[in-house]
Amino acid sequence: MSYTPLVDDYVKWTNSMGHTIEGWVYFLCSDYITIETGVKDKPKCEYSKTQKHKKIHILVICYNQFWDQLEYIRNRREDC
């Protein structure tokens, strides 16, 4: 049985080169997902008085042909 990722799933991806990436599924479409591996605060900008987005998200793309390499760990939908 193959795993189909959902937004807010925490996954581990060990790719064919042996690199392991862990993080939250941040975006999902039929072609790829993005895995959020880190978040950090944006520096203060002197040119923008109202910043809507306060964080920088570090994302890795995983195309659908590699979804069979994903390991589901847990989700945060149940935490709400």
Coordinates of C-alpha atoms in Angstrom, one line a residue:
M1 CA 0.0 0.0 0.0
S2 CA 1.5 3.4 -1.0
Y3 CA 1.3 6.5 1.2
T4 CA -0.3 9.6 -0.2
P5 CA 0.9 12.7 1.7
L6 CA -1.4 15.3 3.1
V7 CA -0.7 18.9 4.3
D8 CA 0.3 18.9 8.0
D9 CA 1.8 15.4 7.9
Y10 CA 5.3 15.0 9.4
V11 CA 7.3 12.9 7.0
K12 CA 10.8 11.5 6.6
W13 CA 12.2 11.2 3.1
T14 CA 15.3 9.1 2.5
N15 CA 16.1 9.7 -1.2
S16 CA 17.9 7.4 -3.6
M17 CA 21.2 9.1 -2.8
G18 CA 20.8 8.3 0.9
H19 CA 20.0 11.9 2.1
T20 CA 17.4 12.0 4.8
I21 CA 15.0 15.0 5.0
E22 CA 12.4 15.4 7.8
G23 CA 9.7 18.0 8.1
W24 CA 6.1 19.0 7.7
V25 CA 4.2 18.8 4.4
Y26 CA 3.6 22.5 3.7
F27 CA 2.1 22.4 0.2
L28 CA 0.5 19.6 -1.9
C29 CA -0.5 19.4 -5.5
S30 CA -0.8 16.4 -7.9
D31 CA 2.8 16.9 -9.1
Y32 CA 4.8 17.6 -6.0
I33 CA 4.8 18.4 -2.3
T34 CA 7.0 20.8 -0.3
I35 CA 8.5 19.7 2.9
E36 CA 9.1 22.4 5.5
T37 CA 12.5 21.6 7.1
G38 CA 12.9 24.9 9.0
V39 CA 11.4 28.2 10.0
K40 CA 13.2 31.4 11.1
D41 CA 12.1 35.0 11.8
K42 CA 12.4 37.5 9.1
P43 CA 14.7 40.4 9.7
K44 CA 13.0 43.8 10.3
C45 CA 12.7 45.7 7.1
E46 CA 13.0 49.5 7.3
Y47 CA 11.1 49.9 3.9
S48 CA 7.9 48.0 4.9
K49 CA 5.8 49.1 7.7
T50 CA 3.3 46.3 7.6
Q51 CA 4.7 42.9 6.9
K52 CA 2.1 40.2 6.5
H53 CA 4.5 37.3 6.6
K54 CA 6.8 37.3 9.7
K55 CA 8.7 34.0 9.0
I56 CA 11.0 32.5 6.4
H57 CA 10.1 29.0 5.5
I58 CA 12.8 26.6 4.3
L59 CA 11.2 24.2 1.8
V60 CA 12.3 21.1 -0.1
I61 CA 10.4 19.9 -3.2
C62 CA 9.5 16.2 -3.4
Y63 CA 8.0 15.2 -6.8
N64 CA 5.2 12.6 -6.9
Q65 CA 7.4 9.9 -8.4
F66 CA 9.4 9.9 -5.1
W67 CA 6.4 9.7 -2.8
D68 CA 7.0 6.0 -2.4
Q69 CA 10.3 7.0 -0.5
L70 CA 8.3 9.0 2.1
E71 CA 7.8 7.6 5.6
Y72 CA 4.7 9.0 7.4
I73 CA 5.6 9.8 11.1
R74 CA 2.5 11.7 12.4
N75 CA 0.3 14.7 11.6
R76 CA -0.6 17.9 13.5
R77 CA -4.3 18.0 12.4
E78 CA -5.2 16.0 15.5
D79 CA -3.5 18.6 17.7
C80 CA -6.1 21.3 16.8

